[in-house]
């Protein structure tokens, strides 16, 4: 048995409970303090669980954040700034670097004819830029300078090789003017079945409410003159989609419907697609670019709707699955062929 094991043998029969009973309250508090498990590396724990409380001073009162901030600001203003170890004087030391001139060896020197030497000596920077481009020295210039010199028969790079590349100047594109449609007047004309009103365009009207659009859809049920109904980017959701579905079941004159760039979900899509099956006059339907992808089941229903409705000759939607995309393409091609044959007869 080693000496270390002999040293441990005398602690084998020690009664820990008796030792703890003999400790005073101060000694027990010190023992509990030493046995606390702290994790100073864990930044997710509060400060009280990352280090031991070493403050014996009793709290002076509740925290007053405004008073603390004022004290810190006053202390920062009253503290004198520390002087620099080496004060800055602005003196420049040393000599500026001058690139040494490299002498071209005799074997690398190129001798040109006197006419060429004279022409190159009198050439401007713009002419030298075009010559370098023609000779294929594209590393001496930017891509824009190189392709301008190659593709144009005239000198385009008037600034020269060492010039700073300027970006192309594009004409500013003005913002699209706001939609001039008067919603209240349009609603009255739809309700009165105005024969001169053939198109209802509410595109990009962000301030129109869903209740107003639903009221328009209800008025469209009995309208017989409106041919085009467009609701692009009007923040329409499923309640509007359900109102459109009810309108399609009863309207017998609408030919074009555009509900792109809205917040319609798969539930609203299914309601509109099922209603289109019951409509015989609609020839164009656009419903792409919604906030959320409707899903595979909706895309399959779109393809089935196009196969079931020969009147749809234009359909606007970007399919993500190959199967529904191929079926929809075949159905639209067939519908257009049927329309062509009907016009011939």
mmCIF file of N, CA and C in Angstrom, residues 245 248-249 257 271-280 282 285 305 308-309 312:
data_model
loop_
_atom_site.group_PDB
_atom_site.id
_atom_site.type_symbol
_atom_site.label_atom_id
_atom_site.label_comp_id
_atom_site.label_asym_id
_atom_site.label_seq_id
_atom_site.Cartn_x
_atom_site.Cartn_y
_atom_site.Cartn_z
ATOM 1 N N UNK A 245 -65.750 34.643 -55.571
ATOM 2 C CA UNK A 245 -66.304 33.342 -55.954
ATOM 3 C C UNK A 245 -67.825 33.404 -56.069
ATOM 4 N N UNK A 248 -68.690 35.201 -59.316
ATOM 5 C CA UNK A 248 -68.482 34.418 -60.537
ATOM 6 C C UNK A 248 -69.605 33.414 -60.771
ATOM 7 N N UNK A 249 -70.219 32.940 -59.709
ATOM 8 C CA UNK A 249 -71.306 31.971 -59.883
ATOM 9 C C UNK A 249 -72.556 32.611 -60.488
ATOM 10 N N UNK A 257 -60.517 38.656 -65.274
ATOM 11 C CA UNK A 257 -60.410 38.837 -63.824
ATOM 12 C C UNK A 257 -58.930 38.777 -63.442
ATOM 13 N N UNK A 271 -61.723 28.423 -53.434
ATOM 14 C CA UNK A 271 -63.081 28.956 -53.618
ATOM 15 C C UNK A 271 -63.230 29.601 -54.995
ATOM 16 N N UNK A 272 -62.214 30.369 -55.433
ATOM 17 C CA UNK A 272 -62.299 31.022 -56.744
ATOM 18 C C UNK A 272 -62.251 29.985 -57.866
ATOM 19 N N UNK A 273 -61.371 28.987 -57.744
ATOM 20 C CA UNK A 273 -61.237 27.994 -58.812
ATOM 21 C C UNK A 273 -62.509 27.155 -58.957
ATOM 22 N N UNK A 274 -63.154 26.823 -57.848
ATOM 23 C CA UNK A 274 -64.395 26.056 -57.940
ATOM 24 C C UNK A 274 -65.509 26.894 -58.555
ATOM 25 N N UNK A 275 -65.493 28.203 -58.287
ATOM 26 C CA UNK A 275 -66.521 29.070 -58.875
ATOM 27 C C UNK A 275 -66.293 29.275 -60.372
ATOM 28 N N UNK A 276 -65.028 29.267 -60.814
ATOM 29 C CA UNK A 276 -64.738 29.451 -62.245
ATOM 30 C C UNK A 276 -65.325 28.300 -63.054
ATOM 31 N N UNK A 277 -65.380 27.105 -62.471
ATOM 32 C CA UNK A 277 -65.965 25.960 -63.180
ATOM 33 C C UNK A 277 -67.432 26.202 -63.531
ATOM 34 N N UNK A 278 -68.120 27.029 -62.725
ATOM 35 C CA UNK A 278 -69.532 27.292 -62.957
ATOM 36 C C UNK A 278 -69.765 28.536 -63.810
ATOM 37 N N UNK A 279 -68.680 29.182 -64.268
ATOM 38 C CA UNK A 279 -68.802 30.388 -65.083
ATOM 39 C C UNK A 279 -68.410 30.050 -66.516
ATOM 40 N N UNK A 280 -69.226 30.454 -67.466
ATOM 41 C CA UNK A 280 -68.996 30.105 -68.875
ATOM 42 C C UNK A 280 -68.490 31.270 -69.706
ATOM 43 N N UNK A 282 -65.982 33.689 -68.576
ATOM 44 C CA UNK A 282 -64.637 34.158 -68.229
ATOM 45 C C UNK A 282 -63.620 33.541 -69.183
ATOM 46 N N UNK A 285 -57.900 34.765 -66.649
ATOM 47 C CA UNK A 285 -57.808 34.725 -65.201
ATOM 48 C C UNK A 285 -56.346 34.842 -64.806
ATOM 49 N N UNK A 305 -59.004 22.701 -63.365
ATOM 50 C CA UNK A 305 -59.961 23.723 -63.777
ATOM 51 C C UNK A 305 -59.764 24.109 -65.242
ATOM 52 N N UNK A 308 -61.172 21.548 -67.429
ATOM 53 C CA UNK A 308 -62.630 21.470 -67.368
ATOM 54 C C UNK A 308 -63.304 22.675 -68.016
ATOM 55 N N UNK A 309 -62.600 23.803 -68.128
ATOM 56 C CA UNK A 309 -63.186 25.049 -68.641
ATOM 57 C C UNK A 309 -62.554 25.413 -69.984
ATOM 58 N N UNK A 312 -61.419 29.346 -70.875
ATOM 59 C CA UNK A 312 -60.223 30.039 -70.391
ATOM 60 C C UNK A 312 -59.112 29.885 -71.427
#
